[in-house]
């Protein structure tokens, strides 16, 4: 067994209450409708939490173990603050970012490294081109090479290094799951999700990735947005909301969603993951089984409407139209279970 696929029990934390590792029992969450005929179906799972933390709606399998990918970054940022990271504002937002690789993101990461007395060569994330398509195109036209700084998780890695240095922990192995830094992060994941971690693997950037349930991810987001002012949780939420483009990038849907819904904290992740929470504790978490972004955004918007957000504020996130011969002939429609209205009053149509 590699060091990246150990259970937490193997280095000191019991996973007795961890979510089950099984094939998720996903259900239809969105239909691809062309000419009022269902052309395709996106399966997945959705959980909607009420302000008191109770489950208001669940579709699919919200208790199976899964990997939240970058949707876990706000939790990781909280862990770093708890361990002494002295960042706030836009640099804290960058710590929780899957950034687009814009110059402000690169400059911010350099600033974190400089505060730690470190350089880009100290990063251990993978090299990559910028995540933002327009930024990547410009990068290629300028014949720039992939770099650790440009990779979308560089802010998180710089903050991890800074935290390790402040605590006197070793730097070369800061990505080892047994490292004190990663153990501190694992403890915060378990605290905020309310469950033990089921499995540890390696994320695309090279950092340890902790497996929880979709329900646990939603709980963590709600814990962050309802925390008392001045706490690490509240500082992360404030930073991400106030600097939404630093936590993502220009033109990114996750930033636009936070701008459209006052007080909303939201974070996306690869493979069709999204989490969002309001200041009163209402929260949603989404996993699209096939990882499709085209379903992630409209399903998230529908889940937010289902938990009481004004649908008018979410109209721009309904999903891109389907074209036929240049004309609009269809759309992606979230499953009817996500509609805020009772089924009996839902709009008529061929889809179900």
JSON list of C-alpha atoms in Angstrom, two decimals, residues 203-313:
[
{"chain": "A", "resi": 203, "resn": "UNK", "atom": "CA", "xyz": [-5.02, 14.90, -5.18]},
{"chain": "A", "resi": 204, "resn": "UNK", "atom": "CA", "xyz": [-4.06, 16.07, -8.66]},
{"chain": "A", "resi": 205, "resn": "UNK", "atom": "CA", "xyz": [-1.74, 18.72, -7.24]},
{"chain": "A", "resi": 206, "resn": "UNK", "atom": "CA", "xyz": [0.13, 16.21, -5.09]},
{"chain": "A", "resi": 207, "resn": "UNK", "atom": "CA", "xyz": [-1.41, 17.05, -1.70]},
{"chain": "A", "resi": 208, "resn": "UNK", "atom": "CA", "xyz": [-3.16, 14.46, 0.46]},
{"chain": "A", "resi": 209, "resn": "UNK", "atom": "CA", "xyz": [-6.88, 14.20, -0.26]},
{"chain": "A", "resi": 210, "resn": "UNK", "atom": "CA", "xyz": [-9.32, 13.08, 2.41]},
{"chain": "A", "resi": 211, "resn": "UNK", "atom": "CA", "xyz": [-12.41, 11.05, 1.65]},
{"chain": "A", "resi": 212, "resn": "UNK", "atom": "CA", "xyz": [-15.62, 12.00, 3.47]},
{"chain": "A", "resi": 213, "resn": "UNK", "atom": "CA", "xyz": [-19.30, 11.91, 2.51]},
{"chain": "A", "resi": 214, "resn": "UNK", "atom": "CA", "xyz": [-21.28, 14.49, 0.55]},
{"chain": "A", "resi": 215, "resn": "UNK", "atom": "CA", "xyz": [-23.34, 15.01, 3.70]},
{"chain": "A", "resi": 216, "resn": "UNK", "atom": "CA", "xyz": [-20.15, 15.65, 5.67]},
{"chain": "A", "resi": 217, "resn": "UNK", "atom": "CA", "xyz": [-18.91, 18.16, 3.10]},
{"chain": "A", "resi": 218, "resn": "UNK", "atom": "CA", "xyz": [-22.17, 20.12, 3.37]},
{"chain": "A", "resi": 219, "resn": "UNK", "atom": "CA", "xyz": [-21.93, 20.07, 7.17]},
{"chain": "A", "resi": 220, "resn": "UNK", "atom": "CA", "xyz": [-18.40, 21.45, 6.99]},
{"chain": "A", "resi": 221, "resn": "UNK", "atom": "CA", "xyz": [-19.47, 24.33, 4.76]},
{"chain": "A", "resi": 222, "resn": "UNK", "atom": "CA", "xyz": [-22.32, 25.15, 7.12]},
{"chain": "A", "resi": 223, "resn": "UNK", "atom": "CA", "xyz": [-19.94, 25.07, 10.09]},
{"chain": "A", "resi": 224, "resn": "UNK", "atom": "CA", "xyz": [-17.67, 27.54, 8.31]},
{"chain": "A", "resi": 225, "resn": "UNK", "atom": "CA", "xyz": [-20.39, 30.03, 7.40]},
{"chain": "A", "resi": 226, "resn": "UNK", "atom": "CA", "xyz": [-22.08, 29.99, 10.81]},
{"chain": "A", "resi": 227, "resn": "UNK", "atom": "CA", "xyz": [-18.91, 30.32, 12.89]},
{"chain": "A", "resi": 228, "resn": "UNK", "atom": "CA", "xyz": [-18.45, 33.26, 15.27]},
{"chain": "A", "resi": 229, "resn": "UNK", "atom": "CA", "xyz": [-16.71, 36.36, 13.88]},
{"chain": "A", "resi": 230, "resn": "UNK", "atom": "CA", "xyz": [-12.95, 36.26, 14.19]},
{"chain": "A", "resi": 231, "resn": "UNK", "atom": "CA", "xyz": [-12.69, 32.46, 14.24]},
{"chain": "A", "resi": 232, "resn": "UNK", "atom": "CA", "xyz": [-10.59, 30.69, 11.59]},
{"chain": "A", "resi": 233, "resn": "UNK", "atom": "CA", "xyz": [-13.81, 29.48, 9.96]},
{"chain": "A", "resi": 234, "resn": "UNK", "atom": "CA", "xyz": [-15.30, 32.98, 9.74]},
{"chain": "A", "resi": 235, "resn": "UNK", "atom": "CA", "xyz": [-12.02, 34.45, 8.47]},
{"chain": "A", "resi": 236, "resn": "UNK", "atom": "CA", "xyz": [-11.94, 31.92, 5.61]},
{"chain": "A", "resi": 237, "resn": "UNK", "atom": "CA", "xyz": [-15.58, 32.55, 4.70]},
{"chain": "A", "resi": 238, "resn": "UNK", "atom": "CA", "xyz": [-15.12, 36.33, 4.77]},
{"chain": "A", "resi": 239, "resn": "UNK", "atom": "CA", "xyz": [-11.95, 36.20, 2.69]},
{"chain": "A", "resi": 240, "resn": "UNK", "atom": "CA", "xyz": [-13.47, 33.99, -0.01]},
{"chain": "A", "resi": 241, "resn": "UNK", "atom": "CA", "xyz": [-16.66, 36.02, -0.26]},
{"chain": "A", "resi": 242, "resn": "UNK", "atom": "CA", "xyz": [-14.89, 39.38, -0.33]},
{"chain": "A", "resi": 243, "resn": "UNK", "atom": "CA", "xyz": [-12.22, 38.22, -2.79]},
{"chain": "A", "resi": 244, "resn": "UNK", "atom": "CA", "xyz": [-14.20, 35.74, -4.89]},
{"chain": "A", "resi": 245, "resn": "UNK", "atom": "CA", "xyz": [-12.04, 36.22, -7.99]},
{"chain": "A", "resi": 246, "resn": "UNK", "atom": "CA", "xyz": [-8.89, 35.63, -5.95]},
{"chain": "A", "resi": 247, "resn": "UNK", "atom": "CA", "xyz": [-10.40, 32.35, -4.78]},
{"chain": "A", "resi": 248, "resn": "UNK", "atom": "CA", "xyz": [-11.14, 31.38, -8.38]},
{"chain": "A", "resi": 249, "resn": "UNK", "atom": "CA", "xyz": [-10.65, 33.76, -11.30]},
{"chain": "A", "resi": 250, "resn": "UNK", "atom": "CA", "xyz": [-12.20, 36.26, -13.66]},
{"chain": "A", "resi": 251, "resn": "UNK", "atom": "CA", "xyz": [-15.30, 34.90, -15.36]},
{"chain": "A", "resi": 252, "resn": "UNK", "atom": "CA", "xyz": [-15.46, 31.76, -13.21]},
{"chain": "A", "resi": 253, "resn": "UNK", "atom": "CA", "xyz": [-18.93, 30.51, -12.34]},
{"chain": "A", "resi": 254, "resn": "UNK", "atom": "CA", "xyz": [-18.11, 29.94, -8.66]},
{"chain": "A", "resi": 255, "resn": "UNK", "atom": "CA", "xyz": [-17.14, 33.60, -8.22]},
{"chain": "A", "resi": 256, "resn": "UNK", "atom": "CA", "xyz": [-20.20, 34.77, -10.14]},
{"chain": "A", "resi": 257, "resn": "UNK", "atom": "CA", "xyz": [-22.43, 32.63, -7.92]},
{"chain": "A", "resi": 258, "resn": "UNK", "atom": "CA", "xyz": [-21.03, 34.23, -4.76]},
{"chain": "A", "resi": 259, "resn": "UNK", "atom": "CA", "xyz": [-21.57, 37.68, -6.28]},
{"chain": "A", "resi": 260, "resn": "UNK", "atom": "CA", "xyz": [-25.15, 36.83, -7.23]},
{"chain": "A", "resi": 261, "resn": "UNK", "atom": "CA", "xyz": [-26.23, 35.47, -3.84]},
{"chain": "A", "resi": 262, "resn": "UNK", "atom": "CA", "xyz": [-25.33, 37.77, -0.92]},
{"chain": "A", "resi": 263, "resn": "UNK", "atom": "CA", "xyz": [-23.48, 35.98, 1.86]},
{"chain": "A", "resi": 264, "resn": "UNK", "atom": "CA", "xyz": [-23.02, 32.75, -0.08]},
{"chain": "A", "resi": 265, "resn": "UNK", "atom": "CA", "xyz": [-19.78, 30.80, 0.27]},
{"chain": "A", "resi": 266, "resn": "UNK", "atom": "CA", "xyz": [-19.16, 28.41, -2.60]},
{"chain": "A", "resi": 267, "resn": "UNK", "atom": "CA", "xyz": [-16.32, 26.21, -3.81]},
{"chain": "A", "resi": 268, "resn": "UNK", "atom": "CA", "xyz": [-16.07, 23.90, -6.79]},
{"chain": "A", "resi": 269, "resn": "UNK", "atom": "CA", "xyz": [-13.91, 20.84, -7.30]},
{"chain": "A", "resi": 270, "resn": "UNK", "atom": "CA", "xyz": [-12.84, 18.61, -10.16]},
{"chain": "A", "resi": 271, "resn": "UNK", "atom": "CA", "xyz": [-15.05, 15.66, -11.11]},
{"chain": "A", "resi": 272, "resn": "UNK", "atom": "CA", "xyz": [-18.31, 17.55, -10.78]},
{"chain": "A", "resi": 273, "resn": "UNK", "atom": "CA", "xyz": [-18.20, 18.60, -7.12]},
{"chain": "A", "resi": 274, "resn": "UNK", "atom": "CA", "xyz": [-19.65, 21.79, -5.65]},
{"chain": "A", "resi": 275, "resn": "UNK", "atom": "CA", "xyz": [-20.48, 22.94, -2.14]},
{"chain": "A", "resi": 276, "resn": "UNK", "atom": "CA", "xyz": [-22.24, 26.13, -1.09]},
{"chain": "A", "resi": 277, "resn": "UNK", "atom": "CA", "xyz": [-23.50, 27.51, 2.21]},
{"chain": "A", "resi": 278, "resn": "UNK", "atom": "CA", "xyz": [-25.37, 30.56, 3.44]},
{"chain": "A", "resi": 279, "resn": "UNK", "atom": "CA", "xyz": [-24.66, 32.50, 6.66]},
{"chain": "A", "resi": 280, "resn": "UNK", "atom": "CA", "xyz": [-27.66, 30.94, 8.43]},
{"chain": "A", "resi": 281, "resn": "UNK", "atom": "CA", "xyz": [-26.33, 27.40, 7.88]},
{"chain": "A", "resi": 282, "resn": "UNK", "atom": "CA", "xyz": [-28.40, 26.37, 4.88]},
{"chain": "A", "resi": 283, "resn": "UNK", "atom": "CA", "xyz": [-26.06, 24.41, 2.65]},
{"chain": "A", "resi": 284, "resn": "UNK", "atom": "CA", "xyz": [-25.94, 22.26, -0.47]},
{"chain": "A", "resi": 285, "resn": "UNK", "atom": "CA", "xyz": [-23.40, 19.81, -1.82]},
{"chain": "A", "resi": 286, "resn": "UNK", "atom": "CA", "xyz": [-23.39, 18.29, -5.29]},
{"chain": "A", "resi": 287, "resn": "UNK", "atom": "CA", "xyz": [-21.51, 15.44, -6.92]},
{"chain": "A", "resi": 288, "resn": "UNK", "atom": "CA", "xyz": [-22.04, 14.74, -10.62]},
{"chain": "A", "resi": 289, "resn": "UNK", "atom": "CA", "xyz": [-21.17, 11.08, -11.19]},
{"chain": "A", "resi": 290, "resn": "UNK", "atom": "CA", "xyz": [-19.53, 11.56, -14.59]},
{"chain": "A", "resi": 291, "resn": "UNK", "atom": "CA", "xyz": [-17.69, 14.71, -13.49]},
{"chain": "A", "resi": 292, "resn": "UNK", "atom": "CA", "xyz": [-19.48, 16.93, -16.01]},
{"chain": "A", "resi": 293, "resn": "UNK", "atom": "CA", "xyz": [-19.22, 20.66, -15.42]},
{"chain": "A", "resi": 294, "resn": "UNK", "atom": "CA", "xyz": [-22.21, 21.29, -17.68]},
{"chain": "A", "resi": 295, "resn": "UNK", "atom": "CA", "xyz": [-24.40, 19.60, -15.08]},
{"chain": "A", "resi": 296, "resn": "UNK", "atom": "CA", "xyz": [-22.57, 20.81, -11.95]},
{"chain": "A", "resi": 297, "resn": "UNK", "atom": "CA", "xyz": [-23.58, 24.46, -12.25]},
{"chain": "A", "resi": 298, "resn": "UNK", "atom": "CA", "xyz": [-27.33, 24.11, -13.05]},
{"chain": "A", "resi": 299, "resn": "UNK", "atom": "CA", "xyz": [-27.76, 21.35, -10.47]},
{"chain": "A", "resi": 300, "resn": "UNK", "atom": "CA", "xyz": [-26.07, 23.50, -7.81]},
{"chain": "A", "resi": 301, "resn": "UNK", "atom": "CA", "xyz": [-28.30, 26.45, -8.73]},
{"chain": "A", "resi": 302, "resn": "UNK", "atom": "CA", "xyz": [-31.39, 24.27, -8.54]},
{"chain": "A", "resi": 303, "resn": "UNK", "atom": "CA", "xyz": [-30.32, 22.91, -5.15]},
{"chain": "A", "resi": 304, "resn": "UNK", "atom": "CA", "xyz": [-29.86, 26.46, -3.85]},
{"chain": "A", "resi": 305, "resn": "UNK", "atom": "CA", "xyz": [-33.33, 27.39, -5.12]},
{"chain": "A", "resi": 306, "resn": "UNK", "atom": "CA", "xyz": [-34.66, 24.26, -3.42]},
{"chain": "A", "resi": 307, "resn": "UNK", "atom": "CA", "xyz": [-33.24, 25.47, -0.09]},
{"chain": "A", "resi": 308, "resn": "UNK", "atom": "CA", "xyz": [-34.84, 28.90, -0.44]},
{"chain": "A", "resi": 309, "resn": "UNK", "atom": "CA", "xyz": [-32.55, 31.14, -2.50]},
{"chain": "A", "resi": 310, "resn": "UNK", "atom": "CA", "xyz": [-34.51, 33.42, -4.83]},
{"chain": "A", "resi": 311, "resn": "UNK", "atom": "CA", "xyz": [-34.58, 31.66, -8.24]},
{"chain": "A", "resi": 312, "resn": "UNK", "atom": "CA", "xyz": [-34.31, 35.06, -9.96]},
{"chain": "A", "resi": 313, "resn": "UNK", "atom": "CA", "xyz": [-30.80, 35.47, -8.47]}
]
